[in-house]
Short mmCIF file of C-alpha atoms and ligand atoms in Angstrom, two decimals:
data_model
loop_
_atom_site.label_atom_id
_atom_site.label_comp_id
_atom_site.label_asym_id
_atom_site.label_seq_id
_atom_site.Cartn_x
_atom_site.Cartn_y
_atom_site.Cartn_z
CA UNK D 28 12.31 -56.48 25.65
CA UNK D 29 8.75 -56.46 26.98
CA UNK D 30 6.21 -54.13 25.45
CA UNK D 31 5.18 -51.19 27.63
CA UNK D 32 1.82 -51.71 29.27
CA UNK D 33 -1.14 -49.36 29.06
CA UNK D 34 -0.22 -48.01 32.49
CA UNK D 35 3.43 -47.55 31.45
CA UNK D 36 2.44 -45.46 28.44
CA UNK D 37 -0.02 -43.27 30.31
CA UNK D 38 2.30 -42.83 33.30
CA UNK D 39 5.17 -41.71 31.06
CA UNK D 40 2.88 -39.23 29.36
CA UNK D 41 1.72 -38.00 32.77
CA UNK D 42 5.24 -37.41 34.01
CA UNK D 43 5.87 -35.10 31.07
CA UNK D 44 2.46 -33.45 30.75
CA UNK D 45 0.69 -33.35 34.11
CA UNK D 46 -0.60 -30.01 35.33
CA UNK D 47 1.40 -28.50 38.15
CA UNK D 48 -1.31 -28.61 40.82
CA UNK D 49 -0.41 -27.85 44.43
CA UNK D 50 -2.11 -30.91 45.92
CA UNK D 51 0.17 -33.11 43.80
CA UNK D 52 3.39 -31.84 45.35
CA UNK D 53 5.32 -34.53 47.22
CA UNK D 54 5.23 -32.77 50.60
CA UNK D 55 1.44 -32.36 50.64
CA UNK D 56 -0.17 -34.35 53.43
CA UNK D 57 -3.22 -36.58 53.49
CA UNK D 58 -5.51 -33.90 54.95
CA UNK D 59 -4.69 -31.46 52.16
CA UNK D 60 -5.28 -34.19 49.57
CA UNK D 61 -8.58 -35.16 51.18
CA UNK D 62 -9.72 -31.51 51.13
CA UNK D 63 -8.75 -31.19 47.46
CA UNK D 64 -10.64 -34.33 46.50
CA UNK D 65 -13.82 -33.16 48.24
CA UNK D 66 -13.60 -29.70 46.67
CA UNK D 67 -12.86 -31.07 43.19
CA UNK D 68 -16.07 -33.08 43.14
CA UNK D 69 -18.40 -31.11 40.86
CA UNK D 70 -16.13 -28.03 40.85
CA UNK D 71 -13.47 -27.06 38.26
CA UNK D 72 -9.81 -26.89 39.25
CA UNK D 73 -9.54 -23.16 38.62
CA UNK D 74 -12.23 -22.42 41.22
CA UNK D 75 -10.88 -24.92 43.70
CA UNK D 76 -7.31 -23.57 43.75
CA UNK D 77 -7.88 -20.37 45.81
CA UNK D 78 -10.48 -22.01 48.04
CA UNK D 79 -8.16 -24.94 48.79
CA UNK D 80 -5.28 -22.65 49.71
CA UNK D 81 -7.47 -20.48 51.96
CA UNK D 82 -9.04 -23.51 53.64
CA UNK D 83 -5.68 -25.09 54.48
CA UNK D 84 -4.18 -21.79 55.62
CA UNK D 85 -6.99 -21.56 58.14
CA UNK D 86 -7.35 -25.23 59.00
CA UNK D 87 -4.01 -26.93 58.26
CA UNK D 88 -4.97 -30.02 60.25
CA UNK D 89 -8.30 -31.78 60.84
CA UNK D 90 -8.31 -30.80 64.53
CA UNK D 91 -8.36 -27.11 63.63
CA UNK D 92 -11.47 -27.50 61.50
CA UNK D 93 -13.11 -29.82 64.03
CA UNK D 94 -12.70 -27.13 66.71
CA UNK D 95 -14.37 -24.47 64.58
CA UNK D 96 -18.09 -24.07 63.97
CA UNK D 97 -20.05 -25.54 61.06
CA UNK D 98 -21.01 -21.95 60.19
CA UNK D 99 -17.38 -21.05 59.62
CA UNK D 100 -16.95 -24.06 57.34
CA UNK D 101 -19.94 -22.92 55.27
CA UNK D 102 -18.56 -19.36 55.22
CA UNK D 103 -15.13 -20.47 54.03
CA UNK D 104 -16.72 -22.67 51.38
CA UNK D 105 -17.87 -19.44 49.77
CA UNK D 106 -19.23 -19.90 46.28
CA UNK D 107 -17.73 -23.30 45.49
CA UNK D 108 -21.24 -24.71 45.21
CA UNK D 109 -22.92 -27.72 46.80
CA UNK D 110 -22.17 -26.32 50.28
CA UNK D 111 -23.24 -29.46 52.10
CA UNK D 112 -19.74 -30.62 51.22
CA UNK D 113 -18.43 -28.07 53.74
CA UNK D 114 -20.53 -29.61 56.49
CA UNK D 115 -19.52 -33.14 55.54
CA UNK D 116 -15.85 -32.12 55.48
CA UNK D 117 -16.15 -30.69 58.98
CA UNK D 118 -17.95 -33.83 60.19
CA UNK D 119 -15.14 -35.80 58.60
CA UNK D 120 -12.56 -33.72 60.51
CA UNK D 121 -14.43 -34.37 63.77
CA UNK D 122 -14.45 -38.11 63.08
CA UNK D 123 -10.73 -38.06 62.23
CA UNK D 124 -10.03 -36.43 65.59
CA UNK D 125 -12.33 -38.74 67.54
CA UNK D 126 -11.42 -42.02 65.87
CA UNK D 127 -7.88 -41.50 64.63
CA UNK D 128 -6.23 -39.00 66.95
CA UNK D 129 -6.34 -36.23 64.35
CA UNK D 130 -4.48 -38.07 61.57
CA UNK D 131 -6.18 -39.06 58.34
CA UNK D 132 -6.23 -42.87 58.42
CA UNK D 133 -4.37 -44.82 55.76
CA UNK D 134 -6.57 -47.93 55.77
CA UNK D 135 -9.20 -48.05 53.07
CA UNK D 136 -11.90 -49.42 55.38
CA UNK D 137 -11.28 -46.60 57.86
CA UNK D 138 -11.34 -43.99 55.11
CA UNK D 139 -14.60 -45.40 53.75
CA UNK D 140 -16.14 -45.16 57.23
CA UNK D 141 -15.53 -41.40 57.47
CA UNK D 142 -18.54 -39.08 56.95
CA UNK D 143 -18.79 -37.78 53.41
CA UNK D 144 -16.00 -40.02 52.10
CA UNK D 145 -17.22 -42.29 49.33
CA UNK D 146 -15.74 -44.97 47.12
CA UNK D 147 -13.82 -42.56 44.95
CA UNK D 148 -12.50 -40.21 47.64
CA UNK D 149 -11.36 -43.00 49.96
CA UNK D 150 -9.36 -44.67 47.20
CA UNK D 151 -7.98 -41.35 45.97
CA UNK D 152 -6.63 -40.54 49.45
CA UNK D 153 -5.23 -44.05 49.94
CA UNK D 154 -3.47 -43.89 46.57
CA UNK D 155 -2.35 -40.27 46.33
CA UNK D 156 -1.54 -39.63 49.99
CA UNK D 157 -0.29 -43.06 51.01
CA UNK D 158 0.92 -44.54 47.71
CA UNK D 159 -1.32 -47.59 47.89
CA UNK D 160 -2.58 -49.72 45.03
CA UNK D 161 -6.30 -49.10 44.57
CA UNK D 162 -8.39 -48.42 41.46
CA UNK D 163 -9.29 -44.72 41.66
CA UNK D 164 -12.24 -44.33 39.35
CA UNK D 165 -13.94 -41.05 38.54
CA UNK D 166 -15.82 -39.96 35.41
CA UNK D 167 -12.58 -39.29 33.53
CA UNK D 168 -11.05 -42.66 34.34
CA UNK D 169 -14.26 -44.50 33.47
CA UNK D 170 -14.29 -42.82 30.09
CA UNK D 171 -10.62 -43.57 29.32
CA UNK D 172 -10.94 -47.23 30.28
CA UNK D 173 -14.26 -47.60 28.52
CA UNK D 174 -12.87 -46.21 25.27
CA UNK D 175 -9.32 -47.53 25.27
CA UNK D 176 -10.05 -51.04 26.55
CA UNK D 177 -13.72 -51.78 25.82
CA UNK D 178 -13.94 -49.74 22.61
CA UNK D 179 -17.12 -47.95 23.65
CA UNK D 180 -17.58 -44.18 23.36
CA UNK D 181 -18.61 -43.31 26.87
CA UNK D 182 -19.10 -44.77 30.31
CA UNK D 183 -22.30 -44.68 32.32
CA UNK D 184 -23.08 -41.96 34.82
CA UNK D 185 -21.99 -43.84 37.93
CA UNK D 186 -19.12 -46.06 38.95
CA UNK D 187 -20.03 -49.76 39.11
CA UNK D 188 -18.04 -52.56 40.73
CA UNK D 189 -17.11 -53.71 37.21
CA UNK D 190 -15.44 -50.33 36.58
CA UNK D 191 -13.24 -50.83 39.64
CA UNK D 192 -12.26 -54.30 38.46
CA UNK D 193 -11.53 -53.13 34.91
CA UNK D 194 -9.34 -50.29 36.17
CA UNK D 195 -7.54 -52.40 38.76
CA UNK D 196 -6.54 -54.87 36.04
CA UNK D 197 -4.62 -52.06 34.33
CA UNK D 198 -2.61 -51.05 37.40
CA UNK D 199 1.00 -52.13 37.93
CA UNK D 200 1.57 -54.46 40.88
CA UNK D 201 4.00 -52.16 42.65
CA UNK D 202 1.93 -49.78 44.85
CA UNK D 203 3.75 -46.52 44.10
CA UNK D 204 3.65 -47.22 40.35
CA UNK D 205 -0.05 -48.08 40.67
CA UNK D 206 -0.76 -44.79 42.47
CA UNK D 207 1.10 -42.90 39.76
CA UNK D 208 -0.86 -44.71 37.06
CA UNK D 209 -4.13 -43.83 38.80
CA UNK D 210 -3.24 -40.14 38.73
CA UNK D 211 -2.15 -40.52 35.11
CA UNK D 212 -5.43 -42.14 33.99
CA UNK D 213 -7.37 -39.27 35.56
CA UNK D 214 -5.20 -36.65 33.92
CA UNK D 215 -5.48 -38.31 30.52
CA UNK D 216 -9.27 -38.20 30.81
CA UNK D 217 -9.22 -34.57 31.95
CA UNK D 218 -6.82 -33.26 29.29
CA UNK D 219 -6.81 -35.59 26.27
CA UNK D 220 -9.60 -38.17 26.28
CA UNK D 221 -12.30 -35.60 26.99
CA UNK D 222 -16.00 -36.35 26.62
CA UNK D 223 -16.69 -34.53 23.36
CA UNK D 224 -13.35 -33.66 21.78
CA UNK D 225 -10.82 -36.43 22.47
CA UNK D 226 -7.42 -35.46 21.09
CA UNK D 227 -6.47 -38.91 19.91
CA UNK D 228 -3.53 -37.58 17.90
CA UNK D 229 -1.85 -36.51 21.16
CA UNK D 230 -2.80 -39.59 23.12
CA UNK D 231 -0.09 -41.96 24.38
CA UNK D 232 -2.31 -45.01 23.83
CA UNK D 233 -3.69 -44.12 20.42
CA UNK D 234 -2.00 -47.08 18.75
CA UNK D 235 -3.71 -49.59 21.03
CA UNK D 236 -6.99 -47.80 21.78
CA UNK D 237 -9.95 -50.05 21.01
CA UNK D 238 -12.32 -47.16 20.40
CA UNK D 239 -9.91 -45.43 18.04
CA UNK D 240 -9.43 -48.70 16.18
CA UNK D 241 -13.18 -49.06 15.78
CA UNK D 242 -13.28 -45.80 13.81
CA UNK D 243 -16.19 -44.40 15.78
CA UNK D 244 -16.70 -40.67 15.97
CA UNK D 245 -16.82 -38.73 19.23
CA UNK D 246 -20.35 -38.02 20.43
CA UNK D 247 -21.61 -35.08 18.35
CA UNK D 248 -23.44 -33.13 21.04
CA UNK D 249 -23.27 -32.73 24.77
CA UNK D 250 -23.82 -36.01 26.56
CA UNK D 251 -25.76 -34.09 29.18
CA UNK D 252 -27.69 -30.86 28.81
CA UNK D 253 -26.12 -28.07 30.85
CA UNK D 254 -28.11 -27.52 34.00
CA UNK D 255 -30.15 -24.33 34.09
CA UNK D 256 -29.26 -22.11 37.06
CA UNK D 257 -31.03 -18.76 36.58
CA UNK D 258 -34.40 -18.81 38.26
CA UNK D 259 -33.94 -22.17 39.94
CA UNK D 260 -34.21 -22.95 43.63
CA UNK D 261 -30.44 -23.43 43.54
CA UNK D 262 -30.00 -19.79 42.60
CA UNK D 263 -32.33 -18.68 45.39
CA UNK D 264 -30.52 -20.90 47.90
CA UNK D 265 -27.25 -19.35 46.79
CA UNK D 266 -28.58 -15.84 47.26
CA UNK D 267 -29.95 -16.64 50.72
CA UNK D 268 -26.71 -18.31 51.76
CA UNK D 269 -24.74 -15.34 50.46
CA UNK D 270 -26.60 -13.00 52.82
CA UNK D 271 -26.22 -15.39 55.76
CA UNK D 272 -22.50 -15.90 55.06
CA UNK D 273 -21.87 -12.16 55.08
CA UNK D 274 -23.77 -11.62 58.33
CA UNK D 275 -22.06 -11.73 61.69
CA UNK D 276 -25.16 -12.98 63.46
CA UNK D 277 -28.79 -13.89 62.89
CA UNK D 278 -30.47 -12.29 59.90
CA UNK D 279 -34.07 -11.04 60.22
CA UNK D 280 -36.62 -12.62 57.95
CA UNK D 281 -37.29 -9.26 56.31
CA UNK D 282 -33.71 -9.05 55.10
CA UNK D 283 -33.91 -12.49 53.54
CA UNK D 284 -37.22 -11.55 51.92
CA UNK D 285 -35.34 -8.97 49.86
CA UNK D 286 -33.19 -11.47 47.97
CA UNK D 287 -35.99 -12.97 45.87
CA UNK D 288 -39.44 -11.66 45.02
CA UNK D 289 -41.30 -14.95 44.69
CA UNK D 290 -42.51 -15.72 48.23
CA UNK D 291 -43.27 -19.36 47.54
CA UNK D 292 -39.95 -20.12 45.89
CA UNK D 293 -37.99 -18.20 48.50
CA UNK D 294 -39.72 -20.02 51.34
CA UNK D 295 -39.08 -23.35 49.63
CA UNK D 296 -35.40 -22.55 49.16
CA UNK D 297 -35.02 -21.44 52.77
CA UNK D 298 -36.79 -24.55 54.02
CA UNK D 299 -34.41 -26.61 51.91
CA UNK D 300 -31.38 -24.96 53.49
CA UNK D 301 -32.80 -25.69 56.95
CA UNK D 302 -33.58 -29.28 55.99
CA UNK D 303 -30.02 -29.73 54.70
CA UNK D 304 -28.61 -28.58 58.04
CA UNK D 305 -26.93 -25.49 56.56
CA UNK D 306 -29.20 -22.90 58.17
CA UNK D 307 -31.18 -22.80 61.40
CA UNK D 308 -33.98 -20.59 62.69
CA UNK D 309 -33.28 -18.18 65.53
CA UNK D 310 -36.54 -17.62 67.34
CA UNK D 311 -39.53 -17.10 65.06
CA UNK D 312 -38.21 -14.31 62.88
CA UNK D 313 -34.56 -14.80 62.03
CA UNK D 314 -32.12 -17.32 60.55
CA UNK D 315 -28.39 -17.92 60.72
CA UNK D 316 -25.80 -20.36 59.44
CA UNK D 317 -25.93 -23.50 61.53
CA UNK D 318 -24.07 -23.14 64.82
CA UNK D 319 -23.27 -19.48 64.17
CA UNK D 320 -23.01 -17.03 67.04
CA UNK D 321 -24.90 -16.89 70.32
CA UNK D 322 -27.81 -19.14 71.10
CA UNK D 323 -31.48 -18.28 71.44
CA UNK D 324 -33.38 -16.13 72.01
CA UNK D 325 -33.03 -12.97 69.98
CA UNK D 326 -36.52 -11.54 70.39
CA UNK D 327 -35.92 -8.00 69.13
CA UNK D 328 -34.48 -8.81 65.74
CA UNK D 329 -37.68 -8.57 63.74
CA UNK D 330 -39.00 -5.45 65.37
S1 LIG P 8 -6.90 -42.70 21.51
FE1 LIG P 8 -8.54 -41.21 21.70
S2 LIG P 8 -10.32 -42.34 22.45
FE2 LIG P 8 -8.51 -43.62 22.78
S3 LIG P 8 -7.91 -43.20 24.89
FE3 LIG P 8 -6.72 -41.83 23.57
S4 LIG P 8 -7.93 -39.93 23.42
FE4 LIG P 8 -9.26 -41.53 24.25
#
């Protein structure tokens, strides 16, 4: 009898221990999976769940989002953070309609050519929506492979071509089994082989893990300092966006001035939102979410 492979062990563990997340259900389509993957970048699952459900209830297919305004995408994004993702997702929906008749493509090269879809997201959609064999490598997978195979405590901050090769070598040949293994590697990194407190005693590959065998300890402190939020331009941008999201039309400058006392920082944050394409000026004295409401001019707003 042949020994179970690394992928066999992790896939078996996954089938018994995976979280019951709605985007993993078998009847979920490629668009819903694509939306989940974009939202899950830099945002915890618990915050993504309600936003994902609301987004798909409103825009169940790419054509529905493509027909709506960028402002509505930013509004629906709410407080998920990094709101440029909302714009990119809408641009992606437009491209899916224009290039692929409204269906998320299943070819990796076509997925990679979509706006806002990078190496990770394209492979995640190809694997999880279409059952293809591709290495799907995020921070969690890099860490698992780095520890279990290379015997090193942590992976670098970004995915390199070598990480894709190392992960692909672990995948079963059969595409559906490879897609399952990809999901399993990610889940193992999220739940068991975590950055600071790996639970090796509960790990399905403990007996073969190179890092465990080396006897090294988990990193003692945080690998990255938590980012400060209070008082940063990010906080001010969030406050400004919050006011603009709640508004039904252009917001006078004076109203925005109330969200933050520091004139210089507030102006810098507002300029950043405009530069990022999230907000646009309306005449000389008001601002709105990009593409929101009637067009210029609105001369009386500031008076
Ligand atoms: S044995 Fe420990 S270090 Fe190795 S893969 Fe499992 S959790 Fe990670």
